[in-house]
Short mmCIF file of C-alpha atoms in Angstrom, two decimals:
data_model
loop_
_atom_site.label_atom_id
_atom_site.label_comp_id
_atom_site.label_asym_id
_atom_site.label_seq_id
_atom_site.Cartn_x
_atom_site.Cartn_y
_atom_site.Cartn_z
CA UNK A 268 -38.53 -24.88 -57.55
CA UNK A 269 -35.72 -27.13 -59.00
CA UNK A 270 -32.24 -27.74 -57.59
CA UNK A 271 -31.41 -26.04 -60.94
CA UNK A 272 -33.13 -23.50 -60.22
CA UNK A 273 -32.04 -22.54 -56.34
CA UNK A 274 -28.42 -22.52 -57.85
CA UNK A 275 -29.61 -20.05 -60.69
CA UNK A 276 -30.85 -17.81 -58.13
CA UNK A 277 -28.04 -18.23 -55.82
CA UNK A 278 -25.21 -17.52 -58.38
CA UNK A 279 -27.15 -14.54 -59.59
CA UNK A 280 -27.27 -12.82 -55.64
CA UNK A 281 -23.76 -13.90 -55.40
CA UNK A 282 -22.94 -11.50 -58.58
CA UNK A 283 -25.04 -8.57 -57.72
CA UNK A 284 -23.22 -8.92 -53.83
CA UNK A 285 -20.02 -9.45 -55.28
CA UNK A 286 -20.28 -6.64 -57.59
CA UNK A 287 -22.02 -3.78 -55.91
CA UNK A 288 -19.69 -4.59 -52.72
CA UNK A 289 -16.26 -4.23 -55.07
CA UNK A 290 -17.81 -1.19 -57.23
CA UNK A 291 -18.73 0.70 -54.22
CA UNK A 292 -15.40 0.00 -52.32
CA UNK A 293 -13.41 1.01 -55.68
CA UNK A 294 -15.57 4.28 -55.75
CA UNK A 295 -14.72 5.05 -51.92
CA UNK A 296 -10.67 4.18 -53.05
CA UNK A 297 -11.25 6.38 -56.38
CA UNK A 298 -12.69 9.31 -54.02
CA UNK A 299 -10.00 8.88 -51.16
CA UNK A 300 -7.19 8.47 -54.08
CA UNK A 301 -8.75 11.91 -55.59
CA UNK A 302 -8.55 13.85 -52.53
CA UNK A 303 -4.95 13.09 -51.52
CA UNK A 304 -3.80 14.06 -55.30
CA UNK A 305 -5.64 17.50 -54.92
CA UNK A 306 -3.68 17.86 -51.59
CA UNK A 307 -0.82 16.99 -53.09
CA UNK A 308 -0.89 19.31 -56.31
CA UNK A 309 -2.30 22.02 -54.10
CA UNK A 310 0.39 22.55 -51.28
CA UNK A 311 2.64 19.90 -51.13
CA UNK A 312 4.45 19.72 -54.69
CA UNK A 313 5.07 23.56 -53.44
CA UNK A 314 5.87 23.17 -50.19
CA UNK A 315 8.71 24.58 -48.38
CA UNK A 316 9.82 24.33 -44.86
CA UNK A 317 9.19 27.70 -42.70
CA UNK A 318 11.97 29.76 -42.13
CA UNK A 319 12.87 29.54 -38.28
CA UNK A 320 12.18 32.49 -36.09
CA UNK A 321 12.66 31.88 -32.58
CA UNK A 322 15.65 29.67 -30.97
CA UNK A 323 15.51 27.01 -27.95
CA UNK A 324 15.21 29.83 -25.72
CA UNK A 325 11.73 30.49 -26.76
CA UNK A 326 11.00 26.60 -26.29
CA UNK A 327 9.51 24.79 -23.10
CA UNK A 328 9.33 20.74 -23.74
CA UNK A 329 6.93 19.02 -22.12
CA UNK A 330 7.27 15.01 -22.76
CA UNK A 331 4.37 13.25 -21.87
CA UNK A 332 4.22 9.74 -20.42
CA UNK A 333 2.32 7.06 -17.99
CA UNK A 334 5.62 6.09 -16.63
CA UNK A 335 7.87 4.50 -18.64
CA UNK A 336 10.94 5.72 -17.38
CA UNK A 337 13.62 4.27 -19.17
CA UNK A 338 12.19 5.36 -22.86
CA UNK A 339 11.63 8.85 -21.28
CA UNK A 340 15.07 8.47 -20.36
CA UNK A 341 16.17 8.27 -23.75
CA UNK A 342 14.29 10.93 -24.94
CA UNK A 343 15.32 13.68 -22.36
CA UNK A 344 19.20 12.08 -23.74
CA UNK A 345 18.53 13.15 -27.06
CA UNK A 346 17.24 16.39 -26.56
CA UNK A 347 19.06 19.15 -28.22
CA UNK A 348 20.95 21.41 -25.63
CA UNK A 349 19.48 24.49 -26.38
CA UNK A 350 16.05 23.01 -25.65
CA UNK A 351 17.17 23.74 -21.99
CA UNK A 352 13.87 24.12 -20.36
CA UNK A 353 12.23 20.14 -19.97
CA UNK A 354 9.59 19.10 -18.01
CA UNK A 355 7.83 15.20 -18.05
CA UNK A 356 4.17 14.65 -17.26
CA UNK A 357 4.17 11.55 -16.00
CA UNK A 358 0.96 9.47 -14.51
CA UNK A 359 4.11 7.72 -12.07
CA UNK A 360 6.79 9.17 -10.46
CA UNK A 361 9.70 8.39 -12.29
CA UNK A 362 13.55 9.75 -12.42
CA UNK A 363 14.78 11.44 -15.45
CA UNK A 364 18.43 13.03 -15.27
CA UNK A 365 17.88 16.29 -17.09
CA UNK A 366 14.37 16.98 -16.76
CA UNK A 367 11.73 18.13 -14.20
CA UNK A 368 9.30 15.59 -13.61
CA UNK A 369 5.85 16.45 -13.00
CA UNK A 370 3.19 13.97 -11.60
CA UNK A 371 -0.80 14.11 -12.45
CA UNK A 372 -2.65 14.14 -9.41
CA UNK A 373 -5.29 12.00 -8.56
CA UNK A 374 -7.73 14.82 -7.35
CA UNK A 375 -7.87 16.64 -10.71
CA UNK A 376 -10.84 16.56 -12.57
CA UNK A 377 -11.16 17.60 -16.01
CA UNK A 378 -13.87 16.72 -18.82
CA UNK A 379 -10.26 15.53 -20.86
CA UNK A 380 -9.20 12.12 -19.98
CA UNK A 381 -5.89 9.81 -20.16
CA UNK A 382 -3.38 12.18 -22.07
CA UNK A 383 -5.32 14.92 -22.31
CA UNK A 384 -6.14 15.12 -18.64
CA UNK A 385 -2.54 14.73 -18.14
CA UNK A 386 -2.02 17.96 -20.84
CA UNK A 387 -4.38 19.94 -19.65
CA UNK A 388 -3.42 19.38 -15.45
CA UNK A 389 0.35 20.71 -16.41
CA UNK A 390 -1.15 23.92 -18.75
CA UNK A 391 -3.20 24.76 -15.36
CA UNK A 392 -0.61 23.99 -12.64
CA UNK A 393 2.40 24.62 -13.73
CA UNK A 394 1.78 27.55 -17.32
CA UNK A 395 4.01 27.43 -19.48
CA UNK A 396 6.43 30.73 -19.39
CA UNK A 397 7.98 30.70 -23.25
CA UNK A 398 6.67 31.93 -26.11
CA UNK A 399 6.18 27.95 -27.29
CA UNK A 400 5.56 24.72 -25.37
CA UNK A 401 6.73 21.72 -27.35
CA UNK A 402 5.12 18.72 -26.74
CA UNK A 403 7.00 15.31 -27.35
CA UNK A 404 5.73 11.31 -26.76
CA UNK A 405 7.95 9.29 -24.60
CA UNK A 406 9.81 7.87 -27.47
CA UNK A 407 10.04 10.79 -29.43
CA UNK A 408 13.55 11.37 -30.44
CA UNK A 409 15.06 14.60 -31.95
CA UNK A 410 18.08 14.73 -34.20
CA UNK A 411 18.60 18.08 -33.65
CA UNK A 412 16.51 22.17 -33.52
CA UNK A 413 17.05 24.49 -36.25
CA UNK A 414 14.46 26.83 -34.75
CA UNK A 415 10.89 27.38 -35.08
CA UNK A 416 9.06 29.97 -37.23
CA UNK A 417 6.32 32.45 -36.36
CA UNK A 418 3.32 29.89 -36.39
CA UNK A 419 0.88 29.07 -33.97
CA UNK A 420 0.75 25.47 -34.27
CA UNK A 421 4.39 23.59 -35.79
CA UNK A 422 4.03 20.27 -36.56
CA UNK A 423 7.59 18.39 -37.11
CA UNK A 424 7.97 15.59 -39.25
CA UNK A 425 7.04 11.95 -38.01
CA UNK A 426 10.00 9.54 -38.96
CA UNK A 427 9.48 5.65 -37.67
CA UNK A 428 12.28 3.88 -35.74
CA UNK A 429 12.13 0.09 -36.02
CA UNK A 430 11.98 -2.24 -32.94
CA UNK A 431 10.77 -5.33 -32.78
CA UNK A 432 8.55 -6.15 -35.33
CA UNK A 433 9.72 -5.89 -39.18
CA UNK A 434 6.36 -6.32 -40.37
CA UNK A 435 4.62 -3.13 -38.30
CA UNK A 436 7.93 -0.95 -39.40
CA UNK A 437 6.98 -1.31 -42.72
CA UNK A 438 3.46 -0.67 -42.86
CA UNK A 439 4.62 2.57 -40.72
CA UNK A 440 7.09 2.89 -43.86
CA UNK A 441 3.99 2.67 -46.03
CA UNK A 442 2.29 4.76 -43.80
CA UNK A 443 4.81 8.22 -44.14
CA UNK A 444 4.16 7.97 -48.02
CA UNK A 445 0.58 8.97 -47.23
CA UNK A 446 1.30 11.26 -44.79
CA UNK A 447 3.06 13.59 -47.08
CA UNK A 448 -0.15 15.04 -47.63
CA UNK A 449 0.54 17.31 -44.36
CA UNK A 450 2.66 18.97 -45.74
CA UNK A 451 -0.12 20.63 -48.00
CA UNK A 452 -1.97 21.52 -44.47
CA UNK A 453 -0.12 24.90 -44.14
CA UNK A 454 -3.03 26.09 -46.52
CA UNK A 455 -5.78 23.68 -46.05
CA UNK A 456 -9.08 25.49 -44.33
CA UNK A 457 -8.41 23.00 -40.90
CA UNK A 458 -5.78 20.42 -41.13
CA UNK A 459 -7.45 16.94 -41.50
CA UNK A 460 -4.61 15.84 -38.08
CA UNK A 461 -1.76 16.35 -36.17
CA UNK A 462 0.94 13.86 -34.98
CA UNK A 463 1.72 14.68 -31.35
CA UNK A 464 5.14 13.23 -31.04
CA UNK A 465 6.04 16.53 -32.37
CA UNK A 466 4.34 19.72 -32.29
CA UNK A 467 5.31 23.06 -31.05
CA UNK A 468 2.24 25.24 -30.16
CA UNK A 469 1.71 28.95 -29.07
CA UNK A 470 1.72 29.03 -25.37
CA UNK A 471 -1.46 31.96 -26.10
CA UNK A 472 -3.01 29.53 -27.95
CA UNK A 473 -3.17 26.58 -25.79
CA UNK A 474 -4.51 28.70 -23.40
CA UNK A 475 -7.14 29.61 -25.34
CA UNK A 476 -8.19 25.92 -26.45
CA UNK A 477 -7.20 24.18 -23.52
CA UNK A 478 -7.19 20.08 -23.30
CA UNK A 479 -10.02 20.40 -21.63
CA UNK A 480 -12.06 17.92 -24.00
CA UNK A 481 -12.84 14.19 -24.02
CA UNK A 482 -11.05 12.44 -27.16
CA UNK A 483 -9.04 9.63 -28.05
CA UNK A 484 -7.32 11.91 -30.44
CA UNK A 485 -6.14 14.99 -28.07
CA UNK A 486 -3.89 16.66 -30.58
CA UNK A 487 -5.78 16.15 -33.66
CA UNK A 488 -8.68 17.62 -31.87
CA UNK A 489 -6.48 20.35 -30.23
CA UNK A 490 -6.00 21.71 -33.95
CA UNK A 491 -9.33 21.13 -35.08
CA UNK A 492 -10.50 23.26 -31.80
CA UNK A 493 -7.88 25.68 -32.52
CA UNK A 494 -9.26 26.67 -35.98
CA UNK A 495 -12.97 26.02 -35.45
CA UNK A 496 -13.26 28.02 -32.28
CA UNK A 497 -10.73 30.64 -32.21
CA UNK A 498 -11.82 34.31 -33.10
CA UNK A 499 -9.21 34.43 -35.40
CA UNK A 500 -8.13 31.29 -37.68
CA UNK A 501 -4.37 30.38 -36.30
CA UNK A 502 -1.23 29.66 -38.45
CA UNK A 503 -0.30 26.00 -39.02
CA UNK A 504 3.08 25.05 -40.51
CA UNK A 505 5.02 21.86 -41.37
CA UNK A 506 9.04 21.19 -40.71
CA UNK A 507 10.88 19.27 -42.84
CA UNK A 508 13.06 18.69 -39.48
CA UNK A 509 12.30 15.33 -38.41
CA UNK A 510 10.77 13.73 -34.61
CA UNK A 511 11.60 9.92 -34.67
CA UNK A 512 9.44 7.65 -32.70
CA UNK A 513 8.92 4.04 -32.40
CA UNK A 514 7.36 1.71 -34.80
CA UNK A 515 4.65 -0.54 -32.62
CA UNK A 516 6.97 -3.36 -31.77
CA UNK A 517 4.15 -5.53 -32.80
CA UNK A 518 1.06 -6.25 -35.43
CA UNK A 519 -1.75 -6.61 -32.86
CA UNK A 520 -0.57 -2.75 -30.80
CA UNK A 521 -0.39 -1.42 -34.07
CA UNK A 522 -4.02 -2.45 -34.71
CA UNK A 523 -5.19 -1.47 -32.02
CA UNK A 524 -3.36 1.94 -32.50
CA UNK A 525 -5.12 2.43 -36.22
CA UNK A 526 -8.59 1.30 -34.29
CA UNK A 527 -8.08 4.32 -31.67
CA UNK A 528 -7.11 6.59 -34.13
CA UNK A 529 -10.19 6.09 -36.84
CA UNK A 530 -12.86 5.69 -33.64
CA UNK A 531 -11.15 9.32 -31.85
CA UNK A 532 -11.55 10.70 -35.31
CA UNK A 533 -15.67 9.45 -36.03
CA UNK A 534 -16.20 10.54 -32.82
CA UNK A 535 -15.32 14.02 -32.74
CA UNK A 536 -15.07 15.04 -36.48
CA UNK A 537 -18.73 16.45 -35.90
CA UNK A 538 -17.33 19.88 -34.91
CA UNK A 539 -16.19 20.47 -38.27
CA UNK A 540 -18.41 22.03 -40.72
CA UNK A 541 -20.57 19.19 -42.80
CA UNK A 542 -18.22 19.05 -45.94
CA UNK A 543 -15.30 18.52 -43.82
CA UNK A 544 -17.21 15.80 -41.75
CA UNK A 545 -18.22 13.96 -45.67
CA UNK A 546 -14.75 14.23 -46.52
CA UNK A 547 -13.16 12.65 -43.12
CA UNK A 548 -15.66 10.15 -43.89
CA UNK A 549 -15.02 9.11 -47.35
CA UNK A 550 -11.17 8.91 -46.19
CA UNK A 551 -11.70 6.95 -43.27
CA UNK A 552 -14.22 4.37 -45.12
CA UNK A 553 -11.75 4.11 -48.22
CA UNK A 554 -8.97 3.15 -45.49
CA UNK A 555 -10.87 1.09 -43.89
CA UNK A 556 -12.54 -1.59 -46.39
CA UNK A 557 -8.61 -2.03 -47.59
CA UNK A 558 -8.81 -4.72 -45.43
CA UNK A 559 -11.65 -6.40 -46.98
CA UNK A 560 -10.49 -6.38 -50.54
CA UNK A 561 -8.83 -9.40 -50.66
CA UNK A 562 -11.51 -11.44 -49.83
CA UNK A 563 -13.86 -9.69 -52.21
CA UNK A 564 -11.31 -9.84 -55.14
CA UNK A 565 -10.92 -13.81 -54.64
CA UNK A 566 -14.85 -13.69 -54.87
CA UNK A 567 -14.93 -11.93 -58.18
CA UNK A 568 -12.36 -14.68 -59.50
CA UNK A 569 -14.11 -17.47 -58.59
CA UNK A 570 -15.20 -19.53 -61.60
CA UNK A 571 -18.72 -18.82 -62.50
CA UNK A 572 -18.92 -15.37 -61.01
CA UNK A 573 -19.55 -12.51 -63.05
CA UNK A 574 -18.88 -9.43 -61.86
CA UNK A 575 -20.50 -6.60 -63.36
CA UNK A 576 -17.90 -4.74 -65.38
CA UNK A 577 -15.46 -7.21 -64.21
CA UNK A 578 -12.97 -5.81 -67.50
CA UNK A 579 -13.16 -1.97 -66.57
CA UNK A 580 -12.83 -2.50 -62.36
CA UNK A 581 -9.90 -4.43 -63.45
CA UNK A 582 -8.00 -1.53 -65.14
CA UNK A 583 -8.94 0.72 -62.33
CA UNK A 584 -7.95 -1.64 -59.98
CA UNK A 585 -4.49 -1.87 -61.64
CA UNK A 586 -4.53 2.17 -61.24
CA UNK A 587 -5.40 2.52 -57.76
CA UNK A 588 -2.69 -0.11 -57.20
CA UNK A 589 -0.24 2.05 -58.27
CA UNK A 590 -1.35 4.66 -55.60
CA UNK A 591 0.05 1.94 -52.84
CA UNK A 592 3.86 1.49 -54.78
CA UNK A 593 3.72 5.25 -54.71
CA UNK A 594 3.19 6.13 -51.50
CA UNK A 595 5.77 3.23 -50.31
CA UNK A 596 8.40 4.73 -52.11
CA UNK A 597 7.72 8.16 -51.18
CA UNK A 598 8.04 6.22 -47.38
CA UNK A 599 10.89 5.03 -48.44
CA UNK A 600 12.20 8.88 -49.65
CA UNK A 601 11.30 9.95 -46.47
CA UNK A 602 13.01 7.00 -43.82
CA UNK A 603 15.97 6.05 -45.84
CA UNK A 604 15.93 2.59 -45.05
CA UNK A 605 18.62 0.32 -45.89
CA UNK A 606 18.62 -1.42 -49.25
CA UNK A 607 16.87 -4.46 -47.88
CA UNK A 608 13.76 -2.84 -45.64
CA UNK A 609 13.92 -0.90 -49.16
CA UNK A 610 13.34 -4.10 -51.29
CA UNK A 611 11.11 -5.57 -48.74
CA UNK A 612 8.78 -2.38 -48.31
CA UNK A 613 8.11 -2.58 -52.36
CA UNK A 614 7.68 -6.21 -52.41
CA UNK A 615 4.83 -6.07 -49.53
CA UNK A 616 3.50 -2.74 -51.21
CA UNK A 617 0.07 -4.60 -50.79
CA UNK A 618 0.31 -6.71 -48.20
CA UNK A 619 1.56 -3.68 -45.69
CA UNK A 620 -1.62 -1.67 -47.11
CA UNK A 621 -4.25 -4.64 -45.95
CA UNK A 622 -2.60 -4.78 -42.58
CA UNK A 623 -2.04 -1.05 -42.32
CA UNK A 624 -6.18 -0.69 -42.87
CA UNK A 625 -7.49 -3.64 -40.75
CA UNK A 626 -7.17 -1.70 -37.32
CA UNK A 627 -9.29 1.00 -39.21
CA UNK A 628 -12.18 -1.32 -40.45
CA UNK A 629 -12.15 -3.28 -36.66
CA UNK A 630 -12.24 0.81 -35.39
CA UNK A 631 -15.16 1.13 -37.73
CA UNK A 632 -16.87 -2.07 -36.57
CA UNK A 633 -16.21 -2.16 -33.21
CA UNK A 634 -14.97 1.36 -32.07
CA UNK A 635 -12.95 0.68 -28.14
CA UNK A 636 -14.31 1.96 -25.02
CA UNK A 637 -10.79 1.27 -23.92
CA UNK A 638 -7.91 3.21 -23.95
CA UNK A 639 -4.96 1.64 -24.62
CA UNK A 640 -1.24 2.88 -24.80
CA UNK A 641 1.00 1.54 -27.59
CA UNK A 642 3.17 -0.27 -26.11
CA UNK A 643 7.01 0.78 -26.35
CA UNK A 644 10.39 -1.09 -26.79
CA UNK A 645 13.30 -0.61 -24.50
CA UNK A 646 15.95 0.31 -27.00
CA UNK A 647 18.34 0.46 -23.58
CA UNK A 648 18.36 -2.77 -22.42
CA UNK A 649 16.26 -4.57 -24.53
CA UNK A 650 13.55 -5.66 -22.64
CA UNK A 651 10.41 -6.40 -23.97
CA UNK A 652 8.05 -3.56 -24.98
CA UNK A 653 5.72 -2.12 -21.19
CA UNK A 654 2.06 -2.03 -22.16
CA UNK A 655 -0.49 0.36 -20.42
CA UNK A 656 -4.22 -0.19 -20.79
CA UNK A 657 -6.77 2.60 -19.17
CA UNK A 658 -10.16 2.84 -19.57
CA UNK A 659 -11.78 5.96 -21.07
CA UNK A 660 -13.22 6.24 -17.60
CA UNK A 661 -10.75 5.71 -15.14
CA UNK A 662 -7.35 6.57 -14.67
CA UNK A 663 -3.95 4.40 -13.39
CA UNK A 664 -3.13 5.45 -9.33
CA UNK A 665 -1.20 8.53 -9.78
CA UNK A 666 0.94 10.53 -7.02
CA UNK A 667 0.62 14.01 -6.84
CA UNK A 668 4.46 16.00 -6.11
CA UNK A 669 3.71 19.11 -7.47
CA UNK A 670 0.92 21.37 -7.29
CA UNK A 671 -0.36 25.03 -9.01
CA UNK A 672 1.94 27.07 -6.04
CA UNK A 673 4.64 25.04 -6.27
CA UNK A 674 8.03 26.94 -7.08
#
């Protein structure tokens, strides 16, 4: 066989590689692109925010934290007054003015770990004696409480706060475009996740789930429990009212975050029913191999290369591209930013996507058999950010100071 002839062949694997790789990835981005238009035309263009029912005094917070005391701080600070009843879950003992702090014991078992052994310790020692228990991150900041209505699970609204990285902000920016797809969960058959910076749930109901299950993803998998398991299917809503939390003050924590999140939600989207479980999957590979486009589009330009259909993937490339401006400036809707994050989000429309997705594919590669905490800013005194890392099978030295027969 010539020279000629091995370069023949080896331009001709090239194309096929090139081309099936990009065709298939565009058909996972056409399906994933499909899906979030259906949930937007089916609840979210007609979405509107619950009437409230029941006040602050039919709300217990419970802020949940390893023991960063000075962002927990801040949060109890910000609390609206008429949230009156607080409580922290805390791994360490800690001080927070205005709250109750209560600390995990070591001698608990549970088949839940990290967070949700935390969760489900405080639903068994110390129940919860309102009609709601509101559960809150450490950084979770509320602007104010208009009320909640007559739901069984109330997810607020998820609104970044910047801190130290620009970059990670903006992908988060990015990031809330796509997420106003939850607001069309109010009528989906189980709502595809939860954010649990801010979620009000039904103190009947979380006694009837329980945290009492090993996930990376507690309150995603909460719901999913909820609505698979339960007797009868419970109510979900969506608030308008926002929950700020922090951006990850950096690009490598909010990898890792997106490589949690799309390993919790392989591993445990199996107790959905099968069509759910294709779905999640076609979503979570079409985020994913974002991050891998680049490199595969510089392929398919390289002189000599023919892609198969190179004209047509073009057009729909220039389509699905549109889907990323879109959801930045619905982001941008949502935060407000000022007119330069503005600017900058649109500009970086595709770079913020790529980086937003390569947590996802390293997830999907490599899933962790680490816990780790996002790491969080203190917006006090400026310090840098406290990072926590846990293993799935071992927990931090904890203190215990309060137990079920406590007062």
């Amino acid at each position: 066989m010539t020279l000629l002839t091995y370069h023949s062949l080896i331009v001709v694997v090239l194309d096929a590689v090139v081309s099936i790789v990009l065709w298939v990835v565009t058909s996972f981005y056409i399906a994933g692109n499909m899906y979030w238009v259906y949930q937007l035309l089916a609840g979210v263009v007609t979405y509107t925010s619950p009437a409230p029912l029941h006040g602050g005094y039919a709300v217990e917070v419970r802020i949940v934290t390893i023991g960063n005391e000075s962002a927990v701080t801040e949060t109890v600070r910000n609390l609206p007054p008429e949230l009156d009843r607080r409580y922290v879950i805390s791994e360490e003992p800690i001080e927070v003015p205005g709250a109750e702090v209560l600390v995990v014991p070591d001698e608990f078992e549970s088949k839940a770990v990290n967070k949700g052994r935390a969760l489900e310790w405080a639903r068994q020692a110390v129940p919860c004696q309102r009609e709601y228990v509101l559960y809150l991150d450490e950084d979770s900041h509320m602007d104010g409480f208009s009320g909640l209505p007559d739901s069984d699970i109330v997810q607020f609204t998820e609104q970044p706060r910047r801190t130290t990285s620009l970059l990670a902000h903006l992908c988060e920016i990015n990031r809330m475009g796509f997420q106003i797809e939850q607001r069309g969960f109010q009528s989906a058959t189980v709502p595809l996740y939860t954010w649990g910076g801010g979620v009000a749930i039904r103190s009947s109901i979380e006694d009837a789930v329980t945290w009492d299950y090993s996930t990376l993803i507690e309150d995603t998998v909460f719901t999913w429990r909820a609505f698979v398991e339960l007797p009868e299917q419970p109510s979900f809503s969506v608030l308008s009212e926002t929950i700020s939390g922090q951006s990850p003050p950096s690009l490598f924590d909010m990898i890792r975050q997106r490589r949690r999140w799309i390993s919790g939600s392989r591993e445990n989207n199996t107790i959905l029913s099968l069509d759910r479980v294709i779905m999640y999957g076609l979503r979570d590979l079409s985020w994913s191999v974002t991050a891998a486009v680049p490199l595969f589009l510089f392929l398919g330009n390289l002189p000599g290369v023919d892609v198969f259909a190179w004209q047509i993937h073009q057009g729909i490339s220039v389509v699905l591209l549109s889907f990323v401006f879109v959801w930045v400036g619905i982001g941008i809707w949502q935060v407000r930013p000022t007119p330069a994050i503005a600017g900058l989000s649109l500009v970086l429309a595709p770079v913020t996507s790529v980086l937003h997705s390569v947590g996802a594919l390293w997830g999907l590669v490599s899933p962790p058999d680490s816990f780790d905490v996002t790491t969080k800013a203190d917006e006090v005194t400026n310090q840098p950010p406290q990072h926590y890392r846990t293993t799935t099978d071992e927990h931090p030295p904890r203190h215990h100071y309060r137990d079920a027969n406590d007062d």
